[in-house]
Short mmCIF file of C-alpha atoms in Angstrom, two decimals:
data_model
loop_
_atom_site.label_atom_id
_atom_site.label_comp_id
_atom_site.label_asym_id
_atom_site.label_seq_id
_atom_site.Cartn_x
_atom_site.Cartn_y
_atom_site.Cartn_z
CA MET A 1 -0.47 12.43 61.64
CA GLU A 2 0.32 9.27 59.76
CA ARG A 3 1.68 9.94 56.16
CA ARG A 4 -1.27 8.01 54.44
CA ASP A 5 -3.63 10.13 56.43
CA TYR A 6 -1.98 13.31 55.50
CA LEU A 7 -1.98 12.35 51.85
CA GLU A 8 -5.76 11.25 51.78
CA LEU A 9 -6.62 14.62 53.44
CA MET A 10 -4.64 16.63 50.90
CA THR A 11 -5.71 14.87 47.88
CA GLY A 12 -9.36 15.28 48.99
CA GLN A 13 -9.00 19.05 48.25
CA ILE A 14 -7.79 18.45 44.68
CA ARG A 15 -10.49 18.60 41.90
CA CYS A 16 -8.19 17.15 39.16
CA LYS A 17 -8.15 13.65 40.34
CA LYS A 18 -5.62 12.43 37.33
CA MET A 19 -3.08 14.79 38.92
CA CYS A 20 -3.43 13.25 42.29
CA PRO A 21 -0.84 10.38 41.69
CA VAL A 22 1.78 13.08 40.49
CA ILE A 23 1.25 15.30 43.43
CA VAL A 24 1.32 12.53 45.86
CA ARG A 25 4.66 11.42 44.45
CA GLU A 26 6.08 14.92 44.66
CA VAL A 27 4.88 15.36 48.24
CA GLU A 28 5.90 12.05 49.28
CA ASP A 29 9.55 12.78 47.87
CA HIS A 30 9.58 15.91 49.96
CA ILE A 31 8.64 13.82 53.20
CA GLU A 32 11.14 11.25 52.38
CA ASP A 33 13.96 13.89 52.05
CA GLN A 34 12.92 15.61 55.15
CA LYS A 35 12.60 12.26 56.91
CA GLN A 36 16.20 11.31 56.02
CA ALA A 37 17.43 14.65 57.06
CA PHE A 38 15.92 14.06 60.58
CA MET A 39 17.22 10.67 60.87
CA ALA A 40 20.68 12.08 60.25
CA GLU A 41 20.32 14.32 63.14
CA GLY A 42 19.59 11.31 65.27
CA MET A 43 15.90 10.90 65.23
CA LYS A 44 14.41 7.32 65.00
CA GLU A 45 12.66 6.46 61.91
CA GLU A 46 9.05 6.39 63.24
CA GLU A 47 9.83 9.92 64.95
CA ALA A 48 11.33 11.34 61.86
CA GLU A 49 8.44 10.27 59.71
CA LYS A 50 5.91 11.99 61.89
CA ALA A 51 8.33 15.14 62.19
CA ALA A 52 8.53 15.19 58.46
CA VAL A 53 4.79 14.92 57.86
CA GLU A 54 4.21 17.81 60.34
CA GLU A 55 6.90 19.90 58.60
CA MET A 56 4.65 19.82 55.37
CA GLY A 57 2.18 21.91 57.00
CA ASP A 58 -1.66 21.73 57.31
CA PRO A 59 -2.78 19.10 54.70
CA VAL A 60 -6.13 21.16 53.68
CA GLU A 61 -4.05 24.19 52.99
CA VAL A 62 -1.52 22.46 51.07
CA GLY A 63 -4.32 20.63 49.22
CA VAL A 64 -6.06 23.93 48.31
CA GLU A 65 -2.87 25.32 47.00
CA MET A 66 -2.20 22.34 44.78
CA ASP A 67 -5.77 22.56 43.59
CA GLN A 68 -5.18 26.18 42.57
CA ILE A 69 -2.00 25.29 40.69
CA HIS A 70 -3.15 22.09 39.07
CA ARG A 71 -6.51 23.14 37.46
CA PRO A 72 -7.72 24.05 33.94
CA LYS A 73 -6.59 27.40 32.70
CA MET A 74 -8.81 28.82 29.87
CA PRO A 75 -7.06 31.09 27.52
CA TRP A 76 -9.95 33.77 27.56
CA LYS A 77 -7.86 36.40 25.63
CA ALA A 78 -6.95 34.06 22.73
CA ILE A 79 -10.65 32.93 22.48
CA PHE A 80 -11.87 36.51 22.42
CA VAL A 81 -9.39 37.45 19.56
CA ILE A 82 -10.55 34.23 17.81
CA ALA A 83 -14.31 35.27 18.20
CA LEU A 84 -13.56 38.89 17.02
CA MET A 85 -11.73 37.64 14.00
CA GLN A 86 -14.63 35.35 12.97
CA ILE A 87 -17.16 38.00 13.33
CA LEU A 88 -15.09 40.29 11.22
CA SER A 89 -14.36 37.63 8.60
CA GLY A 90 -18.15 36.75 8.37
CA MET A 91 -19.11 40.37 7.89
CA PHE A 92 -16.40 40.72 5.20
CA ALA A 93 -17.39 37.53 3.56
CA ALA A 94 -21.11 38.42 3.43
CA PHE A 95 -20.19 41.65 1.76
CA PHE A 96 -17.45 40.30 -0.76
CA LEU A 97 -19.04 37.03 -1.76
CA LYS A 98 -22.23 38.78 -3.04
CA GLN A 99 -20.14 40.98 -5.49
CA ASN A 100 -19.19 37.81 -7.34
CA GLU A 101 -21.95 36.38 -9.69
CA SER A 102 -20.62 32.95 -8.84
CA TYR A 103 -21.16 33.14 -5.20
CA GLY A 104 -23.94 35.71 -4.44
CA TYR A 105 -25.51 36.73 -1.22
CA ILE A 106 -26.49 33.41 -0.15
CA ALA A 107 -22.79 32.14 -0.06
CA GLY A 108 -22.02 34.91 2.47
CA ILE A 109 -24.87 33.72 4.84
CA ARG A 110 -23.51 30.15 4.61
CA GLN A 111 -20.09 31.37 5.49
CA ILE A 112 -21.43 33.28 8.52
CA PHE A 113 -23.21 29.96 9.50
CA ARG A 114 -20.10 27.97 9.09
CA LEU A 115 -18.15 30.36 11.19
CA ALA A 116 -20.60 29.88 14.00
CA MET A 117 -20.44 26.24 13.78
CA ALA A 118 -16.57 26.29 13.66
CA PHE A 119 -16.46 28.31 16.81
CA SER A 120 -18.69 25.80 18.54
CA VAL A 121 -16.38 22.94 17.41
CA MET A 122 -13.34 24.73 18.56
CA ILE A 123 -14.70 25.38 22.05
CA LEU A 124 -15.99 21.71 22.25
CA VAL A 125 -12.50 20.52 21.33
CA CYS A 126 -10.86 22.82 23.88
CA TYR A 127 -12.68 21.07 26.61
CA MET A 128 -11.59 17.77 25.50
CA ASP A 129 -8.34 16.15 27.05
CA TYR A 130 -5.92 15.72 24.29
CA SER A 131 -3.62 13.37 26.19
CA TRP A 132 -5.74 10.32 25.20
CA ILE A 133 -4.30 10.70 21.67
CA GLY A 134 -0.84 10.09 23.01
CA LYS A 135 -1.94 6.74 24.51
CA HIS A 136 -3.17 5.34 21.15
CA ALA A 137 -0.94 7.30 18.83
CA ARG A 138 -0.11 4.77 16.24
CA LEU A 139 -3.46 2.98 16.16
CA LEU A 140 -5.18 6.31 15.66
CA ALA A 141 -2.74 7.60 12.97
CA GLY A 142 -2.92 4.29 11.14
CA SER A 143 -6.70 4.32 11.18
CA TYR A 144 -6.79 7.93 10.01
CA LEU A 145 -4.34 7.17 6.98
CA LEU A 146 -6.65 4.16 6.15
CA PHE A 147 -9.78 6.28 6.53
CA MET A 148 -8.46 8.71 3.95
CA VAL A 149 -7.57 5.93 1.51
CA LEU A 150 -10.89 4.46 1.74
CA MET A 151 -12.60 7.77 1.37
CA ARG A 152 -10.25 8.58 -1.60
CA HIS A 153 -11.18 5.14 -3.23
CA PHE A 154 -14.89 4.87 -2.76
CA PHE A 155 -16.33 8.56 -2.36
CA ALA A 156 -13.96 10.74 -4.47
CA LEU A 157 -15.41 13.26 -6.61
CA GLN A 158 -13.51 14.43 -9.74
CA ILE A 159 -13.66 18.21 -10.23
CA ASN A 160 -11.59 19.79 -12.95
CA GLY A 161 -9.51 16.59 -13.39
CA ALA A 162 -8.55 16.41 -9.65
CA VAL A 163 -9.97 14.08 -6.99
CA ARG A 164 -9.45 16.47 -3.94
CA TRP A 165 -12.92 16.14 -2.73
CA ILE A 166 -15.16 13.44 -1.42
CA GLY A 167 -18.96 13.37 -1.33
CA VAL A 168 -20.68 11.91 1.69
CA GLY A 169 -24.48 12.06 2.34
CA GLY A 170 -24.84 15.12 0.03
CA PHE A 171 -21.97 16.98 1.59
CA ILE A 172 -18.77 17.88 -0.20
CA VAL A 173 -15.58 17.67 1.90
CA SER A 174 -12.03 18.56 1.01
CA LEU A 175 -9.77 15.55 1.36
CA SER A 176 -6.65 17.75 1.03
CA LEU A 177 -7.92 19.89 4.18
CA MET A 178 -8.83 16.71 6.10
CA SER A 179 -5.04 15.83 5.79
CA TRP A 180 -4.28 18.43 8.43
CA LEU A 181 -5.84 16.38 11.30
CA PHE A 182 -3.06 13.86 10.67
CA LEU A 183 -0.49 16.31 12.11
CA PRO A 184 -1.51 16.16 15.77
CA LEU A 185 -1.53 12.43 15.37
CA TYR A 186 1.91 12.42 13.78
CA GLY A 187 3.01 14.37 16.83
CA ALA A 188 1.80 11.91 19.14
CA VAL A 189 3.50 9.11 17.01
CA LEU A 190 6.89 10.90 17.23
CA TYR A 191 6.25 11.16 21.02
CA ARG A 192 5.68 7.39 21.36
CA TYR A 193 9.02 6.80 19.52
CA ARG A 194 11.12 8.58 22.25
CA GLY A 195 14.18 6.67 23.45
CA GLU A 196 14.54 4.61 20.27
CA GLY A 197 17.35 5.08 17.67
CA TYR A 198 17.61 5.22 13.88
CA GLY A 199 14.80 2.91 13.39
CA ALA A 200 12.38 5.72 15.04
CA VAL A 201 13.67 8.33 12.53
CA LEU A 202 13.09 5.83 9.64
CA LYS A 203 9.49 5.15 10.79
CA ALA A 204 8.89 8.78 11.30
CA ILE A 205 9.73 9.24 7.78
CA VAL A 206 7.64 6.44 6.41
CA TRP A 207 4.59 7.94 8.33
CA MET A 208 5.44 11.29 6.63
CA LEU A 209 5.76 9.66 3.22
CA LEU A 210 2.28 8.07 3.53
CA ILE A 211 0.43 10.99 4.12
CA ALA A 212 2.34 12.95 1.53
CA GLY A 213 1.68 10.12 -1.07
CA ILE A 214 -2.03 10.22 -0.42
CA LEU A 215 -2.08 13.91 -1.23
CA ILE A 216 0.11 13.64 -4.29
CA THR A 217 -2.34 10.95 -5.91
CA CYS A 218 -5.21 13.40 -5.49
CA PRO A 219 -3.21 15.22 -7.01
CA ASP A 220 -2.60 18.28 -4.82
CA LEU A 221 1.24 18.93 -4.76
CA VAL A 222 0.72 22.20 -2.69
CA MET A 223 -1.01 20.56 0.11
CA ALA A 224 1.45 17.68 0.06
CA GLY A 225 4.14 20.07 0.28
CA THR A 226 2.47 21.98 3.22
CA VAL A 227 1.81 18.86 5.11
CA GLY A 228 5.15 17.23 4.42
CA LEU A 229 6.99 20.25 5.35
CA SER A 230 5.11 20.39 8.65
CA CYS A 231 5.95 16.72 9.25
CA VAL A 232 9.66 17.62 8.71
CA PHE A 233 9.74 20.51 11.06
CA MET A 234 8.04 18.39 13.67
CA LEU A 235 10.81 15.63 13.15
CA MET A 236 13.51 18.26 13.25
CA LEU A 237 12.04 19.55 16.56
CA ALA A 238 11.96 16.02 18.04
CA LEU A 239 15.73 15.50 16.98
CA GLU A 240 16.62 18.76 18.54
CA LYS A 241 15.03 17.87 21.83
CA GLY A 242 17.10 14.84 21.82
CA TRP A 243 14.25 12.40 21.74
CA TYR A 244 16.03 9.78 19.75
CA GLN A 245 19.41 8.03 20.19
CA VAL A 246 21.04 9.23 16.89
CA ALA A 247 23.73 11.56 15.63
CA VAL A 248 21.47 14.46 15.68
CA THR A 249 23.53 16.77 13.41
CA LYS A 250 23.98 14.25 10.70
CA VAL A 251 20.35 13.16 10.59
CA MET A 252 19.15 16.90 10.55
CA THR A 253 21.68 17.69 7.79
CA GLY A 254 20.59 14.85 5.71
CA ILE A 255 16.84 15.77 6.15
CA GLY A 256 17.56 19.25 5.37
CA ILE A 257 19.46 18.44 2.12
CA SER A 258 16.52 16.16 1.11
CA VAL A 259 13.90 18.63 1.96
CA VAL A 260 15.59 21.23 -0.31
CA GLY A 261 17.22 19.04 -3.08
CA VAL A 262 14.15 17.04 -3.97
CA PRO A 263 11.82 19.92 -4.79
CA VAL A 264 14.46 21.86 -6.59
CA GLY A 265 15.31 18.56 -8.57
CA ILE A 266 11.79 18.08 -9.51
CA LEU A 267 11.37 21.64 -10.71
CA ALA A 268 14.57 21.64 -12.65
CA TYR A 269 13.46 18.39 -14.43
CA PHE A 270 10.12 19.78 -15.45
CA PHE A 271 11.82 23.10 -16.53
CA PHE A 272 14.41 21.56 -18.81
CA PHE A 273 12.76 18.23 -19.89
CA GLY A 274 8.94 18.89 -19.30
CA ALA A 275 6.24 20.25 -21.72
CA GLU A 276 6.12 23.77 -22.62
CA TYR A 277 3.19 24.48 -20.51
CA GLN A 278 4.92 23.18 -17.56
CA LYS A 279 7.94 25.46 -18.16
CA SER A 280 5.54 28.30 -18.44
CA ARG A 281 3.92 27.61 -15.25
CA ILE A 282 7.23 27.45 -13.37
CA LEU A 283 8.28 30.77 -14.97
CA ALA A 284 5.05 32.33 -14.14
CA MET A 285 5.51 31.11 -10.57
CA PHE A 286 8.92 32.69 -10.01
CA ALA A 287 9.49 35.19 -12.70
CA VAL A 288 7.65 37.72 -10.74
CA ASN A 289 8.88 40.88 -12.52
CA LYS A 290 8.16 39.97 -16.19
CA SER A 291 4.91 41.92 -16.89
CA GLN A 292 4.19 40.10 -20.11
CA MET A 293 3.69 36.75 -18.06
CA MET A 294 1.19 38.59 -15.79
CA GLU A 295 -1.15 39.81 -18.64
CA GLY A 296 -4.51 38.00 -18.28
CA THR A 297 -3.65 36.04 -15.22
CA THR A 298 -5.15 36.25 -11.78
CA LEU A 299 -1.77 37.23 -10.46
CA GLY A 300 -1.59 40.25 -12.89
CA ALA A 301 -5.25 41.24 -11.70
CA VAL A 302 -4.09 41.15 -8.10
CA ARG A 303 -1.23 43.52 -8.72
CA GLU A 304 -3.33 45.80 -10.72
CA LEU A 305 -5.75 46.01 -7.89
CA LEU A 306 -3.21 46.50 -5.33
CA SER A 307 -1.70 49.40 -7.30
CA LYS A 308 -5.11 51.21 -7.18
CA CYS A 309 -5.60 50.47 -3.36
CA MET A 310 -5.65 53.54 -0.99
CA ALA A 311 -4.26 53.51 2.60
CA VAL A 312 -7.90 53.72 3.88
CA GLY A 313 -10.93 53.66 1.78
CA ARG A 314 -12.35 52.09 -1.30
CA ALA A 315 -10.10 51.77 -4.35
CA THR A 316 -11.02 53.17 -7.69
CA GLY A 317 -12.91 50.69 -9.83
CA VAL A 318 -12.50 47.96 -7.35
CA GLU A 319 -15.93 46.56 -8.36
CA ASP A 320 -14.55 45.50 -11.88
CA PHE A 321 -12.27 43.00 -10.33
CA TRP A 322 -15.17 41.20 -8.24
CA THR A 323 -18.11 41.28 -10.64
CA GLY A 324 -16.35 39.40 -13.27
CA ASP A 325 -14.02 36.22 -13.36
CA ARG A 326 -10.72 38.08 -13.04
CA ILE A 327 -10.32 37.39 -9.21
CA SER A 328 -12.17 34.68 -7.14
CA SER A 329 -13.92 36.38 -4.10
CA ALA A 330 -13.53 33.06 -2.17
CA ASP A 331 -9.64 32.89 -2.52
CA TYR A 332 -8.99 36.58 -2.17
CA ILE A 333 -11.05 37.96 0.68
CA MET A 334 -8.03 39.56 2.19
CA LEU A 335 -7.26 41.46 -1.20
CA GLY A 336 -10.90 42.50 -1.05
CA ILE A 337 -10.32 44.05 2.44
CA ALA A 338 -7.56 46.06 0.83
CA GLY A 339 -9.67 47.11 -2.09
CA TYR A 340 -12.83 48.13 -0.26
CA CYS A 341 -11.41 49.17 3.18
CA GLY A 342 -7.90 49.98 2.55
CA ILE A 343 -4.42 48.63 2.83
CA LEU A 344 -3.95 49.69 6.38
CA VAL A 345 -7.07 47.51 7.42
CA MET A 346 -5.69 44.43 5.44
CA VAL A 347 -2.36 44.98 7.34
CA LEU A 348 -4.21 45.09 10.59
CA CYS A 349 -5.96 41.95 10.03
CA ILE A 350 -2.74 40.23 8.87
CA ALA A 351 -0.94 41.57 11.94
CA ILE A 352 -3.72 39.99 14.18
CA ILE A 353 -3.64 36.67 12.72
CA ALA A 354 0.18 36.60 12.67
CA GLY A 355 0.19 37.57 16.29
CA LEU A 356 -2.20 34.81 17.17
CA LEU A 357 -0.19 32.19 15.30
CA CYS A 358 2.92 33.50 17.24
CA TRP A 359 1.09 33.17 20.49
CA PHE A 360 0.01 29.62 19.59
CA LEU A 361 3.65 28.75 18.62
CA ARG A 362 5.02 30.25 21.84
CA SER A 363 2.38 28.51 24.09
CA ALA A 364 3.12 25.16 22.32
CA LEU A 365 6.94 25.32 22.71
CA LYS A 366 6.63 26.48 26.25
CA GLN A 367 4.60 23.36 27.21
CA LYS A 368 6.40 21.24 29.93
CA ASN A 369 4.38 18.19 28.64
CA GLN A 370 6.24 17.17 25.61
CA LEU A 371 3.30 15.46 23.98
CA GLY A 372 1.40 18.78 24.05
CA MET A 373 4.45 20.68 22.83
CA MET A 374 4.72 18.49 19.78
CA MET A 375 1.07 18.22 18.73
CA GLY A 376 0.63 21.82 19.23
CA PHE A 377 3.78 22.66 17.17
CA GLY A 378 2.22 20.68 14.22
CA CYS A 379 -1.02 22.27 14.37
CA VAL A 380 0.68 25.76 14.17
CA MET A 381 2.95 24.82 11.32
CA VAL A 382 0.28 23.66 8.85
CA LEU A 383 -1.93 26.80 9.75
CA ALA A 384 1.05 29.20 9.47
CA ILE A 385 2.43 27.76 6.10
CA GLN A 386 -0.99 27.95 4.43
CA PHE A 387 -1.58 31.39 5.91
CA LEU A 388 1.88 32.38 4.47
CA LEU A 389 0.99 30.96 0.97
CA SER A 390 -2.44 32.55 0.96
CA LEU A 391 -0.81 35.97 1.99
CA LEU A 392 1.80 35.76 -0.78
CA ALA A 393 -1.13 35.18 -3.17
CA ASN A 394 -3.15 38.13 -1.98
CA ILE A 395 -0.25 40.67 -1.88
CA GLY A 396 0.76 39.66 -5.49
CA VAL A 397 3.98 38.07 -4.67
CA SER A 398 3.30 34.71 -6.23
CA GLY A 399 0.52 32.74 -7.65
CA PHE A 400 1.82 29.56 -6.01
CA GLY A 401 -0.31 30.14 -3.00
CA GLN A 402 -3.73 30.64 -4.92
CA GLY A 403 -6.24 28.38 -3.26
CA ALA A 404 -4.22 28.06 0.01
CA TRP A 405 -6.29 28.48 3.27
CA CYS A 406 -6.31 31.79 4.98
CA LEU A 407 -7.13 31.48 8.72
CA PHE A 408 -10.40 33.07 9.33
CA PHE A 409 -10.72 34.50 5.90
CA GLY A 410 -10.77 31.19 3.86
CA TYR A 411 -14.07 30.10 2.31
CA GLY A 412 -15.61 26.71 2.77
CA ARG A 413 -16.96 24.34 5.25
CA SER A 414 -13.98 21.88 5.33
CA GLY A 415 -11.38 24.72 6.00
CA GLN A 416 -13.29 26.32 8.70
CA MET A 417 -14.03 22.98 10.54
CA VAL A 418 -10.58 21.59 10.18
CA SER A 419 -8.82 24.69 11.27
CA ALA A 420 -11.33 25.02 14.34
CA VAL A 421 -10.34 21.60 15.34
CA LEU A 422 -6.70 22.45 15.20
CA MET A 423 -7.22 25.73 17.19
CA GLY A 424 -9.32 23.70 19.62
CA ILE A 425 -6.36 21.33 20.13
CA LEU A 426 -4.06 24.28 20.64
CA LEU A 427 -6.47 25.72 23.13
CA SER A 428 -6.84 22.53 24.88
CA ILE A 429 -2.98 22.07 25.32
CA TYR A 430 -2.96 25.52 26.92
CA ARG A 431 -5.93 24.81 29.15
CA HIS A 432 -4.74 21.48 30.41
CA GLN A 433 -0.97 22.48 30.88
CA ASN A 434 -1.32 22.28 34.54
CA VAL A 435 -3.44 19.11 34.77
CA THR A 436 -1.96 16.73 32.14
CA PRO A 437 0.82 14.47 33.59
CA GLU A 438 3.62 13.46 31.35
CA LEU A 439 3.14 9.84 29.80
CA VAL A 440 5.59 7.33 30.49
CA VAL A 441 7.25 5.94 27.34
CA GLU A 442 9.19 2.80 27.70
CA LYS A 443 12.62 3.24 26.33
CA ARG A 444 14.13 0.61 24.41
CA ALA A 445 17.94 -0.18 24.22
CA VAL A 446 19.67 0.63 21.07
CA ALA A 447 22.45 -1.35 19.51
CA SER A 448 25.63 0.85 19.08
#
């Protein structure tokens, strides 16, 4: 059988056609190696070619084996866990939100509807091929930043002195939460810069400063820190993987010093030279053991409720914390689980979310496709940082994370949809891990 006939018959068995060129190249390499071995034994070229093709085995069987390997793989266990957590969060939300006069029973019903919509969006994104983002990374990232700037300028809504929301067609959308969608685009941009030198690192930092700058103008410093830190971690990973022709240790050290030094310097400035209320906020943020600072604050109420919680069961007087304005039901649903169901139930929910995030992280870092690895890593980072901040607020460690998004147990349309898109991308990366060929990035020479 001729080589061309063999390859045509083999690829005819493979359903994922975009993997055919990769598989053909791999099989041809094997044929060529075997051909050279036969020629070294004294065979003529034409005879060695036919023998090498026959050595590969039956083309139909080989094609079927390749089809089994290179086909989408659905992460059904992860999808089941996500579905279970969304059902539980919907039940908890419907119960807790009606305890607060500001939300009521209707808010719980709305939350259940949003969760159902978010799950559908997640599955839809899961079935999409994420690799097309890598082909147009810089165009997509630049367009998205421009879109956010235009939304911020023409459709911004000022609520409590901040412009973190936009109103479009009667819907209110969180501009801060929309910034999360920049992270997979940023991962694709970092991927496109592979093979470059210090210029690539500088451009990566500029992209990072642009998204952080948009969030700072909202102003939303916590979200700017979350997204900025996620970008830093992604850039560090790219450097650690050797994507850029730079002195990795020196560059990573410089970035690390900047990441720690700049926030500390800003806090120190406001603490020593800022207004009195700014100093008080910093003390309330970090001086967690001074009870006089907790009196009358949300953080103080959180700690008081936790002190009354039981291992399993309803805490004494828990209703008093939700019927008034002491604690917001929307921001502290996880705390409500501890109050009404017990600390062990809350710990179980935290463990499931943490386990899912760890699975997402492990799955992303194990990807052979470097684009999928970086995009997935960025998605996990922002979800994990926001979950950690929300957790610190819900267990009374710090009020710094008040309003942070808790995966599954956060309230609102924007957070549910954006987190669904990010989880959909993570599931898509896992699903397409055997059917997404590595993009070829042209490497440029770097002056020494």
